[in-house]
mmCIF file with all atom_site columns, N, CA and C in Angstrom:
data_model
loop_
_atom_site.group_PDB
_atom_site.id
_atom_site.type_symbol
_atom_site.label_atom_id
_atom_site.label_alt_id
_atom_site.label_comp_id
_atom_site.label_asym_id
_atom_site.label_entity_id
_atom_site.label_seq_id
_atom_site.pdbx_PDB_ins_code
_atom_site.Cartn_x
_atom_site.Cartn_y
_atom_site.Cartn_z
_atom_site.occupancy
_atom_site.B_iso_or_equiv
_atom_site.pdbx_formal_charge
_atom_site.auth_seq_id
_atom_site.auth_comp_id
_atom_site.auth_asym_id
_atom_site.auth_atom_id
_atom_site.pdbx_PDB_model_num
ATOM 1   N N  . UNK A 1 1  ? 17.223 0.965   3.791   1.00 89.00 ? 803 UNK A N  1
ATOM 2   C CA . UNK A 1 1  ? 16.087 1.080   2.909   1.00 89.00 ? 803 UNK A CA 1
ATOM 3   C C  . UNK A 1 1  ? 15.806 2.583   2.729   1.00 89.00 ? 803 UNK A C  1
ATOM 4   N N  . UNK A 1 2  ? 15.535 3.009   1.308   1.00 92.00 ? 804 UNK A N  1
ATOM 5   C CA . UNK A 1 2  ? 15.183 4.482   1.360   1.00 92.00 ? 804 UNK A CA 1
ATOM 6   C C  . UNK A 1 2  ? 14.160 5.055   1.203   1.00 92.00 ? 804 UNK A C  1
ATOM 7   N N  . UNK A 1 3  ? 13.406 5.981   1.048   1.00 91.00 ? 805 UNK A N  1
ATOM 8   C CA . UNK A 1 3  ? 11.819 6.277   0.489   1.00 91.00 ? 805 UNK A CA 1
ATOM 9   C C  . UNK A 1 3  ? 11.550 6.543   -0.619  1.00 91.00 ? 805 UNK A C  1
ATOM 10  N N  . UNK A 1 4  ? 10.728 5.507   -1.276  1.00 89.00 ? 806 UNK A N  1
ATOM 11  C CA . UNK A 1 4  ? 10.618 6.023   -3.131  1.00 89.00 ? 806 UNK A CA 1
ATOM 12  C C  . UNK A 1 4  ? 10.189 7.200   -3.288  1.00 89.00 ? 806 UNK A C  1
ATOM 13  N N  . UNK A 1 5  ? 9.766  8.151   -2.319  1.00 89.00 ? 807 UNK A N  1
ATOM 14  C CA . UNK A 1 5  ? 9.267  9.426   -2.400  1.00 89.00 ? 807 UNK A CA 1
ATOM 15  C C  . UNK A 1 5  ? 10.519 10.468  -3.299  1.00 89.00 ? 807 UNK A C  1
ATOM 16  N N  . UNK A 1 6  ? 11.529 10.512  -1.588  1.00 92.00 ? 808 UNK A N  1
ATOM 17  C CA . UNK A 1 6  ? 12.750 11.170  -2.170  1.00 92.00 ? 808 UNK A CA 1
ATOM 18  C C  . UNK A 1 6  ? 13.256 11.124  -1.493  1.00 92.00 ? 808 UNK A C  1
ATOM 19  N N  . UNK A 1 7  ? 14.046 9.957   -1.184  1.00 93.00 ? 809 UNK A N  1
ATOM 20  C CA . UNK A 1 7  ? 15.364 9.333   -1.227  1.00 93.00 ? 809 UNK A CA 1
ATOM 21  C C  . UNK A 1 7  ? 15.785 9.311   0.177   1.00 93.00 ? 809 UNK A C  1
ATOM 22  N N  . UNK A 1 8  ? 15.273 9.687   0.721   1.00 94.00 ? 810 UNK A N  1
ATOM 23  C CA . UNK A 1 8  ? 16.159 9.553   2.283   1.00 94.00 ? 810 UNK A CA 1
ATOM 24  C C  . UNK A 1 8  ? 15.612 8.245   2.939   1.00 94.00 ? 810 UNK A C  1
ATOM 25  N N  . UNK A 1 9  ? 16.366 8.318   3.907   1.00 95.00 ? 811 UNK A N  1
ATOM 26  C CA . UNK A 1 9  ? 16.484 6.728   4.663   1.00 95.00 ? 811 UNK A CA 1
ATOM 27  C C  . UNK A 1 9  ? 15.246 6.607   5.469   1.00 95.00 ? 811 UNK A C  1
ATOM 28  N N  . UNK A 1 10 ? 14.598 5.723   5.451   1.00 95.00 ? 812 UNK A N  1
ATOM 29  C CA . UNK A 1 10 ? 13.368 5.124   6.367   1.00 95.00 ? 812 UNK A CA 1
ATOM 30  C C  . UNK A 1 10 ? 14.023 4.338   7.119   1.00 95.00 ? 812 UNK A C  1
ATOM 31  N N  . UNK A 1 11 ? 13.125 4.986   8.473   1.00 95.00 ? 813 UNK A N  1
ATOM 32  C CA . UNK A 1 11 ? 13.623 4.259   9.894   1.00 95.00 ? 813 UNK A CA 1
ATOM 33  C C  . UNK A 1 11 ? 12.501 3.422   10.266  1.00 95.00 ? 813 UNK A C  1
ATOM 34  N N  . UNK A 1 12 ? 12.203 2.670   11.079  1.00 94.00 ? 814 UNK A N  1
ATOM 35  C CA . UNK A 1 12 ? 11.632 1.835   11.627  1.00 94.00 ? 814 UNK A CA 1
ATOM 36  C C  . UNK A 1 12 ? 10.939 2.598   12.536  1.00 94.00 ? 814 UNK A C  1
ATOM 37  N N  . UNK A 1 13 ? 9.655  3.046   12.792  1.00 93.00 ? 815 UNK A N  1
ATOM 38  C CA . UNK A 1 13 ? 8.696  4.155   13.423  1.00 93.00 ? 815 UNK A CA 1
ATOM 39  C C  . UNK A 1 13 ? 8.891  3.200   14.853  1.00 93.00 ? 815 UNK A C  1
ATOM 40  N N  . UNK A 1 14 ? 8.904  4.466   16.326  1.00 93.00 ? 816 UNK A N  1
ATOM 41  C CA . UNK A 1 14 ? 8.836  3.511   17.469  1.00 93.00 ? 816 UNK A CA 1
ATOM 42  C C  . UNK A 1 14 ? 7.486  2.733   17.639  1.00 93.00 ? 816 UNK A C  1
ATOM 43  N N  . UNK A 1 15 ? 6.813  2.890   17.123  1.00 92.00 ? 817 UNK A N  1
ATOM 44  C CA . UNK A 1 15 ? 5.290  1.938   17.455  1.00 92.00 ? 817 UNK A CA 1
ATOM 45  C C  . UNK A 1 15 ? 5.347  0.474   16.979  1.00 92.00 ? 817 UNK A C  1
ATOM 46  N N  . UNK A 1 16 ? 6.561  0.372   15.564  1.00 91.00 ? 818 UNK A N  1
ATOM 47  C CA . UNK A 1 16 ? 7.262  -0.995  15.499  1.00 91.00 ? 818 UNK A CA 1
ATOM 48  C C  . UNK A 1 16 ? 6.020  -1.195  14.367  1.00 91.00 ? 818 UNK A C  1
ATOM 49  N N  . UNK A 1 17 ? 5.163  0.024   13.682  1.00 92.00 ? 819 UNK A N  1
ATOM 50  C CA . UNK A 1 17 ? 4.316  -0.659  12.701  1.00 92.00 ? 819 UNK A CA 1
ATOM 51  C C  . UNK A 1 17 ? 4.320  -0.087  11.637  1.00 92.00 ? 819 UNK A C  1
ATOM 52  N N  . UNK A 1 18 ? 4.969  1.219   11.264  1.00 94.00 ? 820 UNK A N  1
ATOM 53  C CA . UNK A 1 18 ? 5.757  1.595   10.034  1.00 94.00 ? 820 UNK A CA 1
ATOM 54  C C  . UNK A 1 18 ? 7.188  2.119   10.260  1.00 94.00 ? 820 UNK A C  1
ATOM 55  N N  . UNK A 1 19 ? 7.694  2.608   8.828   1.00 95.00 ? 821 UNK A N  1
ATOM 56  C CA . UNK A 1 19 ? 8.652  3.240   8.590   1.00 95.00 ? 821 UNK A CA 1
ATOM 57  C C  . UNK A 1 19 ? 8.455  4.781   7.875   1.00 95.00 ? 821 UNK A C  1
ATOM 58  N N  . UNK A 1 20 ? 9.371  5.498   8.139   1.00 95.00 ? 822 UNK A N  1
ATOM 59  C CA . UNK A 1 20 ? 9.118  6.981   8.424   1.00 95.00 ? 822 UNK A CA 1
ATOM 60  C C  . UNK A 1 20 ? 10.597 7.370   7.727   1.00 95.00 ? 822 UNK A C  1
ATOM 61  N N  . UNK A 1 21 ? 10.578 8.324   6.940   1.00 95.00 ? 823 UNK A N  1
ATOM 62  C CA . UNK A 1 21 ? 11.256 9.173   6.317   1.00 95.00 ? 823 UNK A CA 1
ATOM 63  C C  . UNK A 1 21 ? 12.077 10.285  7.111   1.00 95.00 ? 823 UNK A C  1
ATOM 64  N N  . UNK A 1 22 ? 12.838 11.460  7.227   1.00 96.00 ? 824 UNK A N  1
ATOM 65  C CA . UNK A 1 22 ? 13.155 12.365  7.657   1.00 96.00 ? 824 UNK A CA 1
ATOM 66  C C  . UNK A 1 22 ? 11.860 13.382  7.209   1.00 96.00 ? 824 UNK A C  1
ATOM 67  N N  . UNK A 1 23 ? 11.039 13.781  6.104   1.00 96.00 ? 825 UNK A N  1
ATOM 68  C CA . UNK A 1 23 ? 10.901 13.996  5.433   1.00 96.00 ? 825 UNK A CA 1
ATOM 69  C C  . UNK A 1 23 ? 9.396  13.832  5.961   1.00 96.00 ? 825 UNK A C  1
ATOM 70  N N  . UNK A 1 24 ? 9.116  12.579  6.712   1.00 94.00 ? 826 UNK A N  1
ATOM 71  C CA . UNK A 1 24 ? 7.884  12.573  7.232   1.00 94.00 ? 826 UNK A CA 1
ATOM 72  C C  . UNK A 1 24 ? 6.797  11.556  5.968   1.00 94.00 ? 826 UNK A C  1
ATOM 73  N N  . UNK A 1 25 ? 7.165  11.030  5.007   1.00 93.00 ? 827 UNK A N  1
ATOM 74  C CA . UNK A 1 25 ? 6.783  10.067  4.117   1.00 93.00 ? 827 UNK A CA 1
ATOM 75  C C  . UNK A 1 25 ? 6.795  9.100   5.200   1.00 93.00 ? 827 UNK A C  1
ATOM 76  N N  . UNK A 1 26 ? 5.454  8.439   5.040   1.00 92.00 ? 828 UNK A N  1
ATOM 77  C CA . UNK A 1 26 ? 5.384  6.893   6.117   1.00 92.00 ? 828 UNK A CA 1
ATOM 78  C C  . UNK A 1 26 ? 4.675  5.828   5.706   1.00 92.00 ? 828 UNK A C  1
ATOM 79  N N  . UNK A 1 27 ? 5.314  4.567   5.792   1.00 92.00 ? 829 UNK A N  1
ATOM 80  C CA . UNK A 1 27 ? 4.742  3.505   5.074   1.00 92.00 ? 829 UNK A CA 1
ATOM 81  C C  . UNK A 1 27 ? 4.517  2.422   6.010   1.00 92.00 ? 829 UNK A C  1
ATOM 82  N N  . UNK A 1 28 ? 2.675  1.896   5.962   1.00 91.00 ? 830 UNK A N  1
ATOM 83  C CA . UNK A 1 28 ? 2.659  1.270   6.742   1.00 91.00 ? 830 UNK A CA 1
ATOM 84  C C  . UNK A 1 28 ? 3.244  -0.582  7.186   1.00 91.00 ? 830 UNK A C  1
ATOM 85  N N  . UNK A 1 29 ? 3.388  -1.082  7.751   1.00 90.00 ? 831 UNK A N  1
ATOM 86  C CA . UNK A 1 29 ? 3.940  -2.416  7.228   1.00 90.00 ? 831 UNK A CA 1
ATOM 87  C C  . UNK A 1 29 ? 2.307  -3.171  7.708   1.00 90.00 ? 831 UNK A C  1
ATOM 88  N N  . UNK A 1 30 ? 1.981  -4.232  6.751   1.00 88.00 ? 832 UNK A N  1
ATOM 89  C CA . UNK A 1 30 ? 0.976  -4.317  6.324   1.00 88.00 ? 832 UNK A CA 1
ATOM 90  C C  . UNK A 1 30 ? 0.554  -6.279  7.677   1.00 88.00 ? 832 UNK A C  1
ATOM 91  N N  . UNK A 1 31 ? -0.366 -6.403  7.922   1.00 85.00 ? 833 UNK A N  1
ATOM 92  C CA . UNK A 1 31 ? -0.710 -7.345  9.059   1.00 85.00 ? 833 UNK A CA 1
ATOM 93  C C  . UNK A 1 31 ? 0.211  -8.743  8.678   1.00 85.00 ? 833 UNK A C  1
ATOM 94  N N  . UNK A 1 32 ? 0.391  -8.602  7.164   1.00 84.00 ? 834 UNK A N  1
ATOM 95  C CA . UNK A 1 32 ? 0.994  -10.056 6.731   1.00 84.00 ? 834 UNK A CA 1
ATOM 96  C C  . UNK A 1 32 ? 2.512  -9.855  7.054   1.00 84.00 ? 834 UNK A C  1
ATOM 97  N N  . UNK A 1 33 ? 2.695  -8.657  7.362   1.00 83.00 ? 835 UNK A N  1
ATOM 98  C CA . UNK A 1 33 ? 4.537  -8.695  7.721   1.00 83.00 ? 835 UNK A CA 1
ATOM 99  C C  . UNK A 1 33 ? 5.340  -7.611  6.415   1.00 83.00 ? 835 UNK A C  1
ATOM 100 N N  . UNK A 1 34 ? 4.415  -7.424  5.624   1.00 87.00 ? 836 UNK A N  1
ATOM 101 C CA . UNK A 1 34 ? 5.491  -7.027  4.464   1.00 87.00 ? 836 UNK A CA 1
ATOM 102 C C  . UNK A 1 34 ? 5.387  -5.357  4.103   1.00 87.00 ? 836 UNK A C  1
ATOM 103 N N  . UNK A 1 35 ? 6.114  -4.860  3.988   1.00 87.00 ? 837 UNK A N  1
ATOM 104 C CA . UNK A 1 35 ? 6.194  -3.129  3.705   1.00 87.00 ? 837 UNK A CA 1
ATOM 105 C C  . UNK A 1 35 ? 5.911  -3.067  2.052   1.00 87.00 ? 837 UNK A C  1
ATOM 106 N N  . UNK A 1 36 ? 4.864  -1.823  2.198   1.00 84.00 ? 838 UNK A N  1
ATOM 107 C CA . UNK A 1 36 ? 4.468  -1.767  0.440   1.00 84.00 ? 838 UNK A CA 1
ATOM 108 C C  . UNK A 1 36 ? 5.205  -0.017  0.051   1.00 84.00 ? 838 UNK A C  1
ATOM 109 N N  . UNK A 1 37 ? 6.202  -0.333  -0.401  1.00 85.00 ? 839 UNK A N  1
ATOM 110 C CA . UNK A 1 37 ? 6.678  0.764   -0.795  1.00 85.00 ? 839 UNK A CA 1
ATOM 111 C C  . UNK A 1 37 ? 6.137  1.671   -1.890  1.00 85.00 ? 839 UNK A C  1
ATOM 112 N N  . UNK A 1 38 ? 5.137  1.319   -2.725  1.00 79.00 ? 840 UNK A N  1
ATOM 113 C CA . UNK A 1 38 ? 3.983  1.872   -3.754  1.00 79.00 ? 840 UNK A CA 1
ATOM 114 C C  . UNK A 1 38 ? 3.482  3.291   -3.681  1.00 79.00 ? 840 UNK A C  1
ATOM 115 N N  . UNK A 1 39 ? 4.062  3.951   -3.980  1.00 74.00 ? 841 UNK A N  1
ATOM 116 C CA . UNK A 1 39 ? 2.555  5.840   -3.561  1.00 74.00 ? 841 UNK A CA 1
ATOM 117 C C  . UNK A 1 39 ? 2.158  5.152   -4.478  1.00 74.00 ? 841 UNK A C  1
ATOM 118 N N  . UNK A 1 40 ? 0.766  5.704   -3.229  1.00 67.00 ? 842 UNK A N  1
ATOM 119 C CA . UNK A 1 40 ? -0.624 5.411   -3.986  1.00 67.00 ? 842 UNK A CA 1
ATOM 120 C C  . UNK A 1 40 ? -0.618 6.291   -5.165  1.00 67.00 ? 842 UNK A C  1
ATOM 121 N N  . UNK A 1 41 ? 0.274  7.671   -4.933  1.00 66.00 ? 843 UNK A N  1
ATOM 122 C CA . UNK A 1 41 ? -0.013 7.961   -6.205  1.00 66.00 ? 843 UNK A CA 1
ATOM 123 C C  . UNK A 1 41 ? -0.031 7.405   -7.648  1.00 66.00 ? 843 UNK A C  1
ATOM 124 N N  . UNK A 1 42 ? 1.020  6.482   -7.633  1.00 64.00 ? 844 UNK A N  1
ATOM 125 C CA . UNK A 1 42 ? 1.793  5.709   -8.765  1.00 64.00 ? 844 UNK A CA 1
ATOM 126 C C  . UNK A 1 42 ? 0.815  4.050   -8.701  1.00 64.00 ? 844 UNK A C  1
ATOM 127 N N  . UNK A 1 43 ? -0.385 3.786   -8.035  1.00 64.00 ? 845 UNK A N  1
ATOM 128 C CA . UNK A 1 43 ? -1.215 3.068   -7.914  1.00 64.00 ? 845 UNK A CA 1
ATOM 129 C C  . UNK A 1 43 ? -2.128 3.213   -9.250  1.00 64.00 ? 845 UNK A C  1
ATOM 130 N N  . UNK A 1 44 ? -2.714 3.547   -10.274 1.00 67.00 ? 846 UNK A N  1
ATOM 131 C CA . UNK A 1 44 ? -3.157 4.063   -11.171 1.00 67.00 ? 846 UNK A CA 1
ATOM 132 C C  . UNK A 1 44 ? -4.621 3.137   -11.324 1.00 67.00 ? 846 UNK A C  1
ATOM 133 N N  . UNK A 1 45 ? -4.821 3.133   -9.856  1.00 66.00 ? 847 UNK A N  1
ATOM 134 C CA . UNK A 1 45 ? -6.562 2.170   -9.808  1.00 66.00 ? 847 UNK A CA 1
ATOM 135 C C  . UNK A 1 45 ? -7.372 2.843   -8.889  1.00 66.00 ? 847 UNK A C  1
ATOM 136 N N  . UNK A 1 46 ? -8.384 2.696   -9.283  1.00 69.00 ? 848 UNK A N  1
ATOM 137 C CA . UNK A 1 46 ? -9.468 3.121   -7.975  1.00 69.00 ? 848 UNK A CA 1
ATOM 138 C C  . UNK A 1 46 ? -9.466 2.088   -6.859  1.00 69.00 ? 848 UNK A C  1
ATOM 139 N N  . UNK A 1 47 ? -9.016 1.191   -7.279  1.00 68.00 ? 849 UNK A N  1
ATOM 140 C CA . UNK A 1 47 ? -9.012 -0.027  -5.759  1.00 68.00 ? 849 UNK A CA 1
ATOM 141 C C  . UNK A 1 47 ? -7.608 -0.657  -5.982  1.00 68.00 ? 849 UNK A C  1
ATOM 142 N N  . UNK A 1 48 ? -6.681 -0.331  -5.690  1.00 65.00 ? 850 UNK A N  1
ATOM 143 C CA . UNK A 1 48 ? -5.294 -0.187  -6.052  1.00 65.00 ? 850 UNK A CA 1
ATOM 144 C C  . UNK A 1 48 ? -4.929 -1.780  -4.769  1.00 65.00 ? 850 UNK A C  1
ATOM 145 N N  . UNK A 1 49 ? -3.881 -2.232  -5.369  1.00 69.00 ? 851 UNK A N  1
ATOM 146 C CA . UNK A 1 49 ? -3.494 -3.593  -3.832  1.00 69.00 ? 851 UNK A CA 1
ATOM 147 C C  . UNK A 1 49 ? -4.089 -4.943  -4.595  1.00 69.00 ? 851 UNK A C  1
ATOM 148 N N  . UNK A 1 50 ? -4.240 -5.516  -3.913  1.00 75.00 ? 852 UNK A N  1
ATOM 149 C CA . UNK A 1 50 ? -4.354 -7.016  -4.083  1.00 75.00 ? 852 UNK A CA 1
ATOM 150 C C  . UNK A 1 50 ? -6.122 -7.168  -3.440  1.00 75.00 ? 852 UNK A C  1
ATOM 151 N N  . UNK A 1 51 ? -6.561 -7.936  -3.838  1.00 78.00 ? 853 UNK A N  1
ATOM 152 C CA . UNK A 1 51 ? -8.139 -8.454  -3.714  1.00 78.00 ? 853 UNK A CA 1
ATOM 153 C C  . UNK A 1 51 ? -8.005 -9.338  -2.433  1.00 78.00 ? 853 UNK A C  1
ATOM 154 N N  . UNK A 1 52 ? -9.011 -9.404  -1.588  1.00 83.00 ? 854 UNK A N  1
ATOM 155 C CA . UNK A 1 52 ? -8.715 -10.415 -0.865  1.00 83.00 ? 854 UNK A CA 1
ATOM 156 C C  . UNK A 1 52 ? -8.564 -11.697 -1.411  1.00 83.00 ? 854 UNK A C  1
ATOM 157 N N  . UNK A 1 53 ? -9.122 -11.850 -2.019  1.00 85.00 ? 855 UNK A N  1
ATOM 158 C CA . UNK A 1 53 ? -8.996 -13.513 -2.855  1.00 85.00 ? 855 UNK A CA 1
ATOM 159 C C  . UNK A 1 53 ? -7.619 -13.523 -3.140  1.00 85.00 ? 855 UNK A C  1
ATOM 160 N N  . UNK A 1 54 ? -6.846 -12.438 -3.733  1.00 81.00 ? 856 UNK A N  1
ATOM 161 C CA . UNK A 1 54 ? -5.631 -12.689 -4.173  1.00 81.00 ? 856 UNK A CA 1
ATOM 162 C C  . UNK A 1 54 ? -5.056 -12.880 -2.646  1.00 81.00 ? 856 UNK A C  1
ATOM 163 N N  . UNK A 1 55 ? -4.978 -12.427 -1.840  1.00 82.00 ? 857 UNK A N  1
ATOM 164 C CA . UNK A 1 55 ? -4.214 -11.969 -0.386  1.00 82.00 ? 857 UNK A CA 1
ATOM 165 C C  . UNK A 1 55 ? -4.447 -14.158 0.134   1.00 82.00 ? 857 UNK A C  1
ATOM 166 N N  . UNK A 1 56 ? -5.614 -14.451 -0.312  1.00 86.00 ? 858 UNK A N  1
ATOM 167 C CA . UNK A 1 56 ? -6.025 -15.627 0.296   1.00 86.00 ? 858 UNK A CA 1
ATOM 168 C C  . UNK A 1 56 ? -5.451 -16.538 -0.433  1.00 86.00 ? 858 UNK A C  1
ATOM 169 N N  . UNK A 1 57 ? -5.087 -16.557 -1.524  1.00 86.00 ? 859 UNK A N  1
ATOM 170 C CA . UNK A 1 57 ? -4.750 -17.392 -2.551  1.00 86.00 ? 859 UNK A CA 1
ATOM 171 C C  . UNK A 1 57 ? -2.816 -16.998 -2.586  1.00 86.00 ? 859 UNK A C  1
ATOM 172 N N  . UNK A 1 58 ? -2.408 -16.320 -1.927  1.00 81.00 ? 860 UNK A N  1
ATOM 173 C CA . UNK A 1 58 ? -1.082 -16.056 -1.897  1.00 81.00 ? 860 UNK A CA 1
ATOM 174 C C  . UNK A 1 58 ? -0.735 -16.989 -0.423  1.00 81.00 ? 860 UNK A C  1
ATOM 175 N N  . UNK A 1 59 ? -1.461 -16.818 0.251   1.00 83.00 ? 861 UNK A N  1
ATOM 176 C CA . UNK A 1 59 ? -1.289 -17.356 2.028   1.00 83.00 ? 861 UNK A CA 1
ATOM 177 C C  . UNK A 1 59 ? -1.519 -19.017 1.429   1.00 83.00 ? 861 UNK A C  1
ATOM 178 N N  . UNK A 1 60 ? -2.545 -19.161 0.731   1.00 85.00 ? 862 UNK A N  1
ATOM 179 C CA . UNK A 1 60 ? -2.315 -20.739 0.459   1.00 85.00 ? 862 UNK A CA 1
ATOM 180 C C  . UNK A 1 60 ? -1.220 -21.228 -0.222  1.00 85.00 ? 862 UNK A C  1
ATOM 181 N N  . UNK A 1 61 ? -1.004 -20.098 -1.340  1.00 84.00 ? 863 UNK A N  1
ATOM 182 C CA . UNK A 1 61 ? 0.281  -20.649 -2.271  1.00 84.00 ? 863 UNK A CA 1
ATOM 183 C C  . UNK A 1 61 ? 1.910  -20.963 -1.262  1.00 84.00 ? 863 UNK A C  1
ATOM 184 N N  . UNK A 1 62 ? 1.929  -20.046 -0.230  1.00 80.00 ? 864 UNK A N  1
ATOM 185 C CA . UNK A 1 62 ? 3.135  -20.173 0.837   1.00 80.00 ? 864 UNK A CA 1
ATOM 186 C C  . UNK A 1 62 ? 2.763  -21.037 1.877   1.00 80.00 ? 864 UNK A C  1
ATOM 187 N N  . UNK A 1 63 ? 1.610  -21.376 1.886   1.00 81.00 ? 865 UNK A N  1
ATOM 188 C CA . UNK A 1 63 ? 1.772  -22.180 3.251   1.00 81.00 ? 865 UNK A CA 1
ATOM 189 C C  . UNK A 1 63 ? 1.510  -21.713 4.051   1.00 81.00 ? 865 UNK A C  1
ATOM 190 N N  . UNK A 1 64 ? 1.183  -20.483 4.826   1.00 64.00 ? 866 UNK A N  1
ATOM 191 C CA . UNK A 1 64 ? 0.896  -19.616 5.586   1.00 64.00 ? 866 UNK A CA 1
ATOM 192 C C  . UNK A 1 64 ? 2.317  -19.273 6.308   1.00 64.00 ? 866 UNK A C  1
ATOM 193 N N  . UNK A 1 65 ? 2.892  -19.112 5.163   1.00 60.00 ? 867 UNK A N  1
ATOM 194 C CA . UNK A 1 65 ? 5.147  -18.755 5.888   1.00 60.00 ? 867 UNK A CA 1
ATOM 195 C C  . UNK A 1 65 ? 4.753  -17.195 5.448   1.00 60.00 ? 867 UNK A C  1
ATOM 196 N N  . UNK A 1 66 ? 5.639  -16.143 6.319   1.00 56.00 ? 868 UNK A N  1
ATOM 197 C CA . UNK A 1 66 ? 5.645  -15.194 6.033   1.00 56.00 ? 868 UNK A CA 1
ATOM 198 C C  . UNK A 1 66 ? 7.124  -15.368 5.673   1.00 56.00 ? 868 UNK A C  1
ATOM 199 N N  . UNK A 1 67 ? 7.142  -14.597 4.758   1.00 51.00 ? 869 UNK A N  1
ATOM 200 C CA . UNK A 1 67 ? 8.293  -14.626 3.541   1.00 51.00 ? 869 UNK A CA 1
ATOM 201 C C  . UNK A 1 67 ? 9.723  -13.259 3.927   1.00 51.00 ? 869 UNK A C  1
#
C-alpha cells in the first residue's frame, strides 16, 4: 500500500493503529477496522467523513461484518 501523499510505502505503525510513510505521512485506521486514505486536505468540507447516522446505517446495512 502506498501514501496518496507521495508515494512511498506505508508500513503498519508498531502500536498496530496506523500506518506511517517514510516520509512521516500517517493514517489512522479508524475503530471500525478500515484505513481512510483521504488528506483532509482533498476533504473539501468543514465536517468532512461520514455522519454518524451514516456510520450507523452502514453497520446495519453489513450486519455488523467488518468488511
Amino acid at each position: 500500500m502506498f501514501c496518496p501523499v507521495c508515494g512511498g510505502l506505508l508500513q503498519l505503525n508498531p502500536s498496530g493503529k496506523s500506518y506511517v510513510c517514510q516520509n512521516q505521512h500517517s493514517f489512522d485506521l479508524a475503530k471500525e477496522g478500515y484505513l481512510n486514505l483521504l488528506p483532509v486536505q482533498y476533504k473539501h468540507s468543514k465536517e468532512p467523513g461520514d455522519s454518524k447516522q451514516m456510520m450507523l446505517a452502514r453497520r446495519e446495512f453489513f450486519g455488523g461484518r467488518v468488511l
